[in-house]
PDB file of C-alpha atoms in Angstrom:
ATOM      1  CA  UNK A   1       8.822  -5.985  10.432  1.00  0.00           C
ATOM      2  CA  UNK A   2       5.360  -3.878  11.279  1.00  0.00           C
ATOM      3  CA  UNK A   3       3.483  -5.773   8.762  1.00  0.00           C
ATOM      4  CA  UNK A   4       4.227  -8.635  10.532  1.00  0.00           C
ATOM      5  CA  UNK A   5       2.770  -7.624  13.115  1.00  0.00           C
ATOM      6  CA  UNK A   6      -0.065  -6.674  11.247  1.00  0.00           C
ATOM      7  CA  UNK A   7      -0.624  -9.860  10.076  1.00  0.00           C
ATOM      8  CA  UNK A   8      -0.854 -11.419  13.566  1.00  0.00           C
ATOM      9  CA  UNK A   9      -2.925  -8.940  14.762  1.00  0.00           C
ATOM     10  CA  UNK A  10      -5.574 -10.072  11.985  1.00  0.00           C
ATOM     11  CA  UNK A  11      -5.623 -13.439  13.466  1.00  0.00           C
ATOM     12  CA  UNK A  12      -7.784 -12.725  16.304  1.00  0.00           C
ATOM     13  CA  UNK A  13     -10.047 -10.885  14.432  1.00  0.00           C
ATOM     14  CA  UNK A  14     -11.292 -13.856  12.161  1.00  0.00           C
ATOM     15  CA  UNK A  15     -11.003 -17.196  14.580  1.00  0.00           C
ATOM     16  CA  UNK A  16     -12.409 -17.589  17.901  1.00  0.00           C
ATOM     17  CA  UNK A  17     -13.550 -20.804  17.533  1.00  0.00           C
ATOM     18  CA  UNK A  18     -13.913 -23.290  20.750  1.00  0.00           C
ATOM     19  CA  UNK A  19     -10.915 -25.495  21.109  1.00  0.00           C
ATOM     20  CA  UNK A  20      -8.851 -23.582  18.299  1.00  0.00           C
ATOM     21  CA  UNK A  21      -5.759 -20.356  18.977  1.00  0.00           C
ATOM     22  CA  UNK A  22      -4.700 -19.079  16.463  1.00  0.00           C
ATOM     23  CA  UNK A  23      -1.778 -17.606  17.160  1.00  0.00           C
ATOM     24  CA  UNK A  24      -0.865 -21.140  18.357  1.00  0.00           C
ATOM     25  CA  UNK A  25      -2.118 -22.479  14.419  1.00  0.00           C
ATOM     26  CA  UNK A  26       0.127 -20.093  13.120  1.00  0.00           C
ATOM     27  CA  UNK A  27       2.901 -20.550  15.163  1.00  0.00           C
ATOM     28  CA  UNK A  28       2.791 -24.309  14.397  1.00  0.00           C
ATOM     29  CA  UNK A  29       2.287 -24.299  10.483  1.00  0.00           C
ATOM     30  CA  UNK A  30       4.971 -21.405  10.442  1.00  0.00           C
ATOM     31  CA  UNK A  31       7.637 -24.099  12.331  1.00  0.00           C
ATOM     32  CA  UNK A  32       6.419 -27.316  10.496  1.00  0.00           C
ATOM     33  CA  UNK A  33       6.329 -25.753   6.734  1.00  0.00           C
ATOM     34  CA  UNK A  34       8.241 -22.689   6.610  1.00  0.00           C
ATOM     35  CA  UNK A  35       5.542 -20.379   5.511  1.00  0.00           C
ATOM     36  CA  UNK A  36       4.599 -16.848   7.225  1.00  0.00           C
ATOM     37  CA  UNK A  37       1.019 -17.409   8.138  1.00  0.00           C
ATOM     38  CA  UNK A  38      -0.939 -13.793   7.755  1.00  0.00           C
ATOM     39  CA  UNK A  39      -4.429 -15.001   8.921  1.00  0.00           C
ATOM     40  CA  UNK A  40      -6.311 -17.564  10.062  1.00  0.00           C
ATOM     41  CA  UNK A  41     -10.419 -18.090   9.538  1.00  0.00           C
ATOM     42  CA  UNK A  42     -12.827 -20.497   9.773  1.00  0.00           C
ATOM     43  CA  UNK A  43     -14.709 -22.530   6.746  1.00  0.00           C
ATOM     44  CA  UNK A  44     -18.190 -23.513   6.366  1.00  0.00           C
ATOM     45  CA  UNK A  45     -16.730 -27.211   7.132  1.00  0.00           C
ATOM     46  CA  UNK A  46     -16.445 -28.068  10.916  1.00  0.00           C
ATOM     47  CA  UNK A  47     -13.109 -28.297  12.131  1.00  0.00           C
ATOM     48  CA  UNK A  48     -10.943 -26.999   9.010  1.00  0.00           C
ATOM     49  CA  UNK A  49      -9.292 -23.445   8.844  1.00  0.00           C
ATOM     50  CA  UNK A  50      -8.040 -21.253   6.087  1.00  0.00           C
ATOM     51  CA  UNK A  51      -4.480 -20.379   6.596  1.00  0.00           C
ATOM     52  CA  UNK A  52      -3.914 -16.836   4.542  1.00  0.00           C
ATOM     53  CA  UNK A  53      -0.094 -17.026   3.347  1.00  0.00           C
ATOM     54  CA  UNK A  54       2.195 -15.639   0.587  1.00  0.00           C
ATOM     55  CA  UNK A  55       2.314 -19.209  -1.205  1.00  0.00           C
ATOM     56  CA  UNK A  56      -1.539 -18.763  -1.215  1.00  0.00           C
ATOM     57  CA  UNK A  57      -4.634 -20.261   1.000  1.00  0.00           C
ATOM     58  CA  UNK A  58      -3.665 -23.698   3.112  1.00  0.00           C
ATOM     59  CA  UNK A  59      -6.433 -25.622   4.906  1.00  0.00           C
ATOM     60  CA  UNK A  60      -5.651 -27.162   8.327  1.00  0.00           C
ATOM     61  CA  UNK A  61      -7.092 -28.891  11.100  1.00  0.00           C
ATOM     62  CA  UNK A  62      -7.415 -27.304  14.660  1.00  0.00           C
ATOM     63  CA  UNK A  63      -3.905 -28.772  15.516  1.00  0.00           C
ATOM     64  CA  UNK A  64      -2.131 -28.172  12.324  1.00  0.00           C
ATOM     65  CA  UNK A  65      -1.577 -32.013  12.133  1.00  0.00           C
ATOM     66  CA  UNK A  66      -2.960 -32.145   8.434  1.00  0.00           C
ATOM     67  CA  UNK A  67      -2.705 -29.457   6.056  1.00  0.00           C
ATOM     68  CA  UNK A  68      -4.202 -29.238   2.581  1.00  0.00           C
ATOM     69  CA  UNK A  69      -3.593 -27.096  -0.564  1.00  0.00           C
ATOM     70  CA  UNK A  70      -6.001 -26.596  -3.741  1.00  0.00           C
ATOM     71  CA  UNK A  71      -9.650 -25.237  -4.831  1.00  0.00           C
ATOM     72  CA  UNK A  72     -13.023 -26.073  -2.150  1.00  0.00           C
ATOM     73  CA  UNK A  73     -16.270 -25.878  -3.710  1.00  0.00           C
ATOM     74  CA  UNK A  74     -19.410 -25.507  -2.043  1.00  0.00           C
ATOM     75  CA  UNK A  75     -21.440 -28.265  -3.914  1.00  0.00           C
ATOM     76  CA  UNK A  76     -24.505 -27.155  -1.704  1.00  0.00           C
ATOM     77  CA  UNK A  77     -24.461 -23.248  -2.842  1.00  0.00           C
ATOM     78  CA  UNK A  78     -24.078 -23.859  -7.265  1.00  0.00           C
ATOM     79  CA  UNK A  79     -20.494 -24.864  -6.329  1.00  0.00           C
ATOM     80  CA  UNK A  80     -19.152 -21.577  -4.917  1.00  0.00           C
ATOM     81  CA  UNK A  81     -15.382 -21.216  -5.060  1.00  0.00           C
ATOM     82  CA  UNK A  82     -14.830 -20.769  -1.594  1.00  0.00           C
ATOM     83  CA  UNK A  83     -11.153 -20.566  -2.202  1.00  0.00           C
ATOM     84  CA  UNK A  84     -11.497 -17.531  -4.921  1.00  0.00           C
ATOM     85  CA  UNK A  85     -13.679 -16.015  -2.296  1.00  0.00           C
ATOM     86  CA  UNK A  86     -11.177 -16.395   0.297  1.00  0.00           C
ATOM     87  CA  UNK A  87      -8.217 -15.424  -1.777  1.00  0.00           C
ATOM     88  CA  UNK A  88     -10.178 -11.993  -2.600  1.00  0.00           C
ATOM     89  CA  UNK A  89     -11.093 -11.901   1.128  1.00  0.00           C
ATOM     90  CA  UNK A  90      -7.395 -11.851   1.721  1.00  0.00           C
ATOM     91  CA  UNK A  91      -6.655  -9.214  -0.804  1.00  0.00           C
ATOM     92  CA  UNK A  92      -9.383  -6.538   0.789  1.00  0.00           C
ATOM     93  CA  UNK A  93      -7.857  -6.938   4.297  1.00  0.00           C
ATOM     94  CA  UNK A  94      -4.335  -6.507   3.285  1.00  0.00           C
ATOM     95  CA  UNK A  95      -5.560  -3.335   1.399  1.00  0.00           C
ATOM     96  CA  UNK A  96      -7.509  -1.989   4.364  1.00  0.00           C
ATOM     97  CA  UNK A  97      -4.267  -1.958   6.009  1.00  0.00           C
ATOM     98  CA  UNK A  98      -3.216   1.006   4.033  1.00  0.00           C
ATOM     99  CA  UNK A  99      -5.116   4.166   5.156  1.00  0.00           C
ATOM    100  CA  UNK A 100      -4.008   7.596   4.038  1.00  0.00           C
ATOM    101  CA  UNK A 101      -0.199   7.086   3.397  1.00  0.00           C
ATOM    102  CA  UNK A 102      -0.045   6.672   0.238  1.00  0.00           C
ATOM    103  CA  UNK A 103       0.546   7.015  -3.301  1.00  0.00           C
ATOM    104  CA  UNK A 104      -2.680   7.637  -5.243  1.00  0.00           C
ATOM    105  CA  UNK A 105      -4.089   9.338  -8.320  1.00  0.00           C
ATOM    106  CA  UNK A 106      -8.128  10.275  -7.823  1.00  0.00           C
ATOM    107  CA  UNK A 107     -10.188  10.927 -10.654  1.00  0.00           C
ATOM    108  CA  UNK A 108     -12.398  13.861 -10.471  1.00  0.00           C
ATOM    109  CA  UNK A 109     -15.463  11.711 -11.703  1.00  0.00           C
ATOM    110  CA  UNK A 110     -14.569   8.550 -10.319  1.00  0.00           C
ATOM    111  CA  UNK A 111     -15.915   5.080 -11.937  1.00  0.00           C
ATOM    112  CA  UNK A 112     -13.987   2.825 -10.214  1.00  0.00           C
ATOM    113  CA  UNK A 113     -11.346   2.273  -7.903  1.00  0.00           C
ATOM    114  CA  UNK A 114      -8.178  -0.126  -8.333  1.00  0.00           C
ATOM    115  CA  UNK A 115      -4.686  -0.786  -7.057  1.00  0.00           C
ATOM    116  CA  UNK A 116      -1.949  -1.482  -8.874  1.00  0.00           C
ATOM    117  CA  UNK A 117       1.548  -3.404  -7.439  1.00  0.00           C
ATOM    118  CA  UNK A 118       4.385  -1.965  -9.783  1.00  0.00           C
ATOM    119  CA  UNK A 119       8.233  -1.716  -9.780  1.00  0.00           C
ATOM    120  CA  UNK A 120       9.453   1.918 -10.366  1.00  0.00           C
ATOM    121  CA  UNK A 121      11.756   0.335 -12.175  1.00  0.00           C
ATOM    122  CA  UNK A 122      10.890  -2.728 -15.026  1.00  0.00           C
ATOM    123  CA  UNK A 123       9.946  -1.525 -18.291  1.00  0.00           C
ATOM    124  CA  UNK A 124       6.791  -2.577 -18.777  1.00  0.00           C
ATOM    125  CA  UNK A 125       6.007  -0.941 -15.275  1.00  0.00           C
ATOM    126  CA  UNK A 126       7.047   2.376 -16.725  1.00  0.00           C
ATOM    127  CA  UNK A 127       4.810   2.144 -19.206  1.00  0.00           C
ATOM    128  CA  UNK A 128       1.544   1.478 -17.110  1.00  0.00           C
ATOM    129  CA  UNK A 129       3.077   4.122 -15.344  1.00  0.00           C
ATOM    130  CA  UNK A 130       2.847   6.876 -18.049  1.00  0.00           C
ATOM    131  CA  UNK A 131      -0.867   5.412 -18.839  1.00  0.00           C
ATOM    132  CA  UNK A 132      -2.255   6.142 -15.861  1.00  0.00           C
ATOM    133  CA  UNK A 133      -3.749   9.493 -16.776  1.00  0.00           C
ATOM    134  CA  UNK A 134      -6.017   7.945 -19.190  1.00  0.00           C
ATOM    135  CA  UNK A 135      -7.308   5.749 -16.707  1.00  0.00           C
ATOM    136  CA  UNK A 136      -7.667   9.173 -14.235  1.00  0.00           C
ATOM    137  CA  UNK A 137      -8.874  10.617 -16.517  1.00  0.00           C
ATOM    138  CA  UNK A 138     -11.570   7.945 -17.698  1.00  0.00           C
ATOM    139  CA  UNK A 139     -12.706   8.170 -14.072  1.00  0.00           C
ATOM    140  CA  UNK A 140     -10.207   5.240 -12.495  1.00  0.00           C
ATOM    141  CA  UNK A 141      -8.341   6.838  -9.379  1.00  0.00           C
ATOM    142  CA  UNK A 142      -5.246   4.358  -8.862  1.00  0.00           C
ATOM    143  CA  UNK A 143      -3.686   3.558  -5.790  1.00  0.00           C
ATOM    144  CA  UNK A 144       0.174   2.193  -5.864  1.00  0.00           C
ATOM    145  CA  UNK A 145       1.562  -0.093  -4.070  1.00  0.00           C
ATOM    146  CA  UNK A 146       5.361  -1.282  -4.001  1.00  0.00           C
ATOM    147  CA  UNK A 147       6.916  -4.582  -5.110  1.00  0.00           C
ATOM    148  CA  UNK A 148      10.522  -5.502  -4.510  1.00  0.00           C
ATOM    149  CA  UNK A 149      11.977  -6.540  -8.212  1.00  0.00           C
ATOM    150  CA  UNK A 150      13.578  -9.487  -8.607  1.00  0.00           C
ATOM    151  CA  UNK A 151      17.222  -8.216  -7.856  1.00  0.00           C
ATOM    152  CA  UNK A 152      16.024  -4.521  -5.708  1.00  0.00           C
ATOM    153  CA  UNK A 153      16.133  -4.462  -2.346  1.00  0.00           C
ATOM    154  CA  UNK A 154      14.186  -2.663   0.513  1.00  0.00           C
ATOM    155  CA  UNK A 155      16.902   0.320   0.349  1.00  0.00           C
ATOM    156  CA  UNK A 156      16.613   0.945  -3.090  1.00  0.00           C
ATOM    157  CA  UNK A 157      12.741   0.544  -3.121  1.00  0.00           C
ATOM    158  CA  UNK A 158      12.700   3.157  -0.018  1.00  0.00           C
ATOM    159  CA  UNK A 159      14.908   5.688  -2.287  1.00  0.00           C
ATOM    160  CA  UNK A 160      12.896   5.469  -5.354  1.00  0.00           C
ATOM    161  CA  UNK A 161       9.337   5.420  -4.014  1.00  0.00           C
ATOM    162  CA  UNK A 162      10.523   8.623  -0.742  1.00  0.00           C
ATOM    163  CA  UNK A 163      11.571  10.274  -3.803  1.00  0.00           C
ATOM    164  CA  UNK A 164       8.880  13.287  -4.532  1.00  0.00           C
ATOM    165  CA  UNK A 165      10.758  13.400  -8.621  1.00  0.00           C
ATOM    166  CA  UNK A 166       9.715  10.340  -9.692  1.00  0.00           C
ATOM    167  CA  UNK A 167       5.815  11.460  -9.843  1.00  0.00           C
ATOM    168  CA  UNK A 168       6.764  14.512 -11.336  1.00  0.00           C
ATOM    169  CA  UNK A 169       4.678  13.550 -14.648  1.00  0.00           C
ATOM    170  CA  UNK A 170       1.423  12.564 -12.364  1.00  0.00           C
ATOM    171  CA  UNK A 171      -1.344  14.501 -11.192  1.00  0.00           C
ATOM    172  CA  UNK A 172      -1.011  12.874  -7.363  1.00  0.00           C
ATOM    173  CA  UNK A 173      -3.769  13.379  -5.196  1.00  0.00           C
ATOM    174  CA  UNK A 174      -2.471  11.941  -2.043  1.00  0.00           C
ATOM    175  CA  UNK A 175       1.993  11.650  -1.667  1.00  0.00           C
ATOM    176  CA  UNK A 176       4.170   9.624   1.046  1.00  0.00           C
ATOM    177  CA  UNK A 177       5.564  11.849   3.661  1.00  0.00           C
ATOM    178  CA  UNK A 178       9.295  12.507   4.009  1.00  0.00           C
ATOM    179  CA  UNK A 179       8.654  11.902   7.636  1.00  0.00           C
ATOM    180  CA  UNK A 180       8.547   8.286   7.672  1.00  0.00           C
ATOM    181  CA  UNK A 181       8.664   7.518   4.375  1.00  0.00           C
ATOM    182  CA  UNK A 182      10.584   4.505   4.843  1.00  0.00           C
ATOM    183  CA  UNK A 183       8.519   3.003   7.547  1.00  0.00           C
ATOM    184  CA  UNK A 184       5.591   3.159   5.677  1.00  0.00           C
ATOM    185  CA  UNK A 185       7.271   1.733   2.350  1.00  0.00           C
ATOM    186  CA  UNK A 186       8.340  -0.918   4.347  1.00  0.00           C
ATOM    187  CA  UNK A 187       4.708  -1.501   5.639  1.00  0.00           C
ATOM    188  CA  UNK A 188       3.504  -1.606   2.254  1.00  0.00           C
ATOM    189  CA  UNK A 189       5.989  -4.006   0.731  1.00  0.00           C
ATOM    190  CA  UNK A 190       5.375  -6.415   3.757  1.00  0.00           C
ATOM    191  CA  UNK A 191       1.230  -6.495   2.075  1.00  0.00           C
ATOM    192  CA  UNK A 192       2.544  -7.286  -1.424  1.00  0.00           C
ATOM    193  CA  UNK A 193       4.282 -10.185  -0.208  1.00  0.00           C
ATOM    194  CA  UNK A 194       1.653 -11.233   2.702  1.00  0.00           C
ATOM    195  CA  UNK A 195      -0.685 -11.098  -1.186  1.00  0.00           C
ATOM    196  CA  UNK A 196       2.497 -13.216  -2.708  1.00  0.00           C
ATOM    197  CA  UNK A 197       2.649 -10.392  -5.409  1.00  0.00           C
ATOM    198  CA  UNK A 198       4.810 -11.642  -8.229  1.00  0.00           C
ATOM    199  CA  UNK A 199       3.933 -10.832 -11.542  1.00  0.00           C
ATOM    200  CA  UNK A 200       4.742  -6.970 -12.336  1.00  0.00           C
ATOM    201  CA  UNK A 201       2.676  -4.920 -12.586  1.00  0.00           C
ATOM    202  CA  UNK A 202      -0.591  -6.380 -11.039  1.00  0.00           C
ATOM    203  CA  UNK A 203      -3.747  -4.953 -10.282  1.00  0.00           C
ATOM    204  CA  UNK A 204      -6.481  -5.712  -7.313  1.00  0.00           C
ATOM    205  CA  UNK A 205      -9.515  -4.983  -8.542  1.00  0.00           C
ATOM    206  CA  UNK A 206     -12.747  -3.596  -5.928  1.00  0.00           C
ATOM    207  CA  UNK A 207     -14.324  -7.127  -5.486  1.00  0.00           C
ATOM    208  CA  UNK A 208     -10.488  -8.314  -4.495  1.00  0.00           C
ATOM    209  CA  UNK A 209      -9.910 -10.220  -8.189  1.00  0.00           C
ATOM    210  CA  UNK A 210      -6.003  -9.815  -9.190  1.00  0.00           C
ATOM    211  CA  UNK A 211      -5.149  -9.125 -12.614  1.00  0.00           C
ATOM    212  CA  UNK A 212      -1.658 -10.526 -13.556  1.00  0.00           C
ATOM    213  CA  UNK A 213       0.885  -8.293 -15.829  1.00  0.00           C
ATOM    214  CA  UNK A 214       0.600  -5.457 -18.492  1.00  0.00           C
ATOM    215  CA  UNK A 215      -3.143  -4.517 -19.258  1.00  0.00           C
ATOM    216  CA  UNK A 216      -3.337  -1.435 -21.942  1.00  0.00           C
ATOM    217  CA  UNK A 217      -6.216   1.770 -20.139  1.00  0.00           C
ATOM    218  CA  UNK A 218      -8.799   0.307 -22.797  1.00  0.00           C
ATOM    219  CA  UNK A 219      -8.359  -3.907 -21.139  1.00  0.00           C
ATOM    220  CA  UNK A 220      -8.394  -2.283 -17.789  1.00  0.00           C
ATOM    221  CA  UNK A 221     -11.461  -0.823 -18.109  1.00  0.00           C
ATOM    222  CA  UNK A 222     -13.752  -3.132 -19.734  1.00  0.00           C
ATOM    223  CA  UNK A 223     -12.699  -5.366 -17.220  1.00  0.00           C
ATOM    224  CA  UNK A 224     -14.132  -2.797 -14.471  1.00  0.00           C
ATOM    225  CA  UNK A 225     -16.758  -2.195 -16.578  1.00  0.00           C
ATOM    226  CA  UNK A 226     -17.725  -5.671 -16.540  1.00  0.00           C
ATOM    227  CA  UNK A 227     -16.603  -6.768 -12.587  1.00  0.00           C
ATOM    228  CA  UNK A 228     -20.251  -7.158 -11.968  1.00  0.00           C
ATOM    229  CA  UNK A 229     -21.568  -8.881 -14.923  1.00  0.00           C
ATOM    230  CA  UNK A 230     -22.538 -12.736 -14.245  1.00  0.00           C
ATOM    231  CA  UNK A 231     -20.157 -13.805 -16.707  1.00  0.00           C
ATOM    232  CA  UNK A 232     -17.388 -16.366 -16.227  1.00  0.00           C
ATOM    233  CA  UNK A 233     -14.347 -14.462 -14.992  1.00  0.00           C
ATOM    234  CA  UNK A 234     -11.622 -13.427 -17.099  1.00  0.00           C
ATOM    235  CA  UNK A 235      -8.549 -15.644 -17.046  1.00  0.00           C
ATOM    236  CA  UNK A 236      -6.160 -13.480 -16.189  1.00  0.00           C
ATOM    237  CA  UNK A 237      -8.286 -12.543 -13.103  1.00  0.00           C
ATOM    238  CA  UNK A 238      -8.362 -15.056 -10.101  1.00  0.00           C
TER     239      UNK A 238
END
């Protein structure tokens, strides 16, 4: 339950507004809908909130009275998605969270940076798994991340991922610790679901874009390549 507790402690980091708490918003969308609110922010419009959740962004009023779901644009600004934004906004803070426990691969000449959210266990997950020193060594250090599969649970997640033999065939720069392991596996598994991490694997990209499913080391790097281009974003990036 520590990322949980994580999430709540985000809130008062990002909404201090006059007349608005919070942990009070939270508490009140979490009772009326059913949803695990992870943070709470302000929007350029006066008086409506961005609620950060694992069904995605929700827009409220100060009283959680009224709550909207779907894409803002800022028609003043060449009709900036404010939701993308937010949604990569939400994807940075949840990775901050992370520190030095870890599972990571680090490129000696490092390009770029990513994270991918993979399942020890689903085939195609295996496979991105054995690829991942042609992205090292094409300069891409890769952190990993946990996702419960759709029939796992946290114990069996804890035993695969605290288990040193199944990196054998990687060139791991930073390990979990046996001390702990578990804790911190269950830390990281609360993130993927505070991001509402479905499709296996995924990647989050260093500008916070999430790339859905299986990309081959040659798609996953021209789409790093490209991350700053002014080009329309891929579709399998939001």
């Amino acid at each position: 339950m520590k990322y949980l507790l994580l999430g709540m402690m985000l809130l008062g980091s990002f909404a201090a507004s006059a007349g608005m708490d919070p942990q009070q918003l939270k508490q009140t969308i979490e009772q009326r809908l059913g949803v695990q609110v992870y943070l709470v922010d302000e929007t350029p419009m006066p008086g409506l909130y961005m609620l950060g959740s694992a069904q995605g962004l929700l827009y409220t009023d100060a009283r959680g009275d009224y709550v909207l779901q779907g894409t803002m644009l800022d028609l003043a600004h060449d009709m900036k998605n404010l939701t993308m934004l937010g949604l990569r906004q939400q994807r940075q803070l949840a990775l901050a969270q992370i520190g030095e426990r870890r599972v990571q691969l680090r490129a000696e000449q490092e390009r770029h940076r990513v994270t991918l959210f993979t399942d020890l266990a689903c085939s195609s997950c295996r496979t991105t798994l054995a690829e991942l020193p042609v992205l090292q060594a094409k300069g891409v250090s890769v952190q990993l991340l946990p996702v419960l599969g759709t029939f796992a649970d946290l114990a069996e997640a804890q035993a695969r991922w605290c288990d040193p033999r199944q990196f054998d065939a990687l060139d791991l720069s930073d390990r979990l610790p046996e001390t702990g392991c578990n804790e911190i596996l269950a830390h990281h598994i609360g993130l993927s679901q505070w991001l509402g991490i479905k499709a296996l694997p995924s990647w989050v990209l260093p500008n916070g874009d999430l790339v859905r499913g299986y990309q081959s080391p040659e798609q996953l790097l021209k789409i790093l390549d490209h991350i700053n281009a002014p080009a329309n974003p891929s579709s399998s990036a939001s």
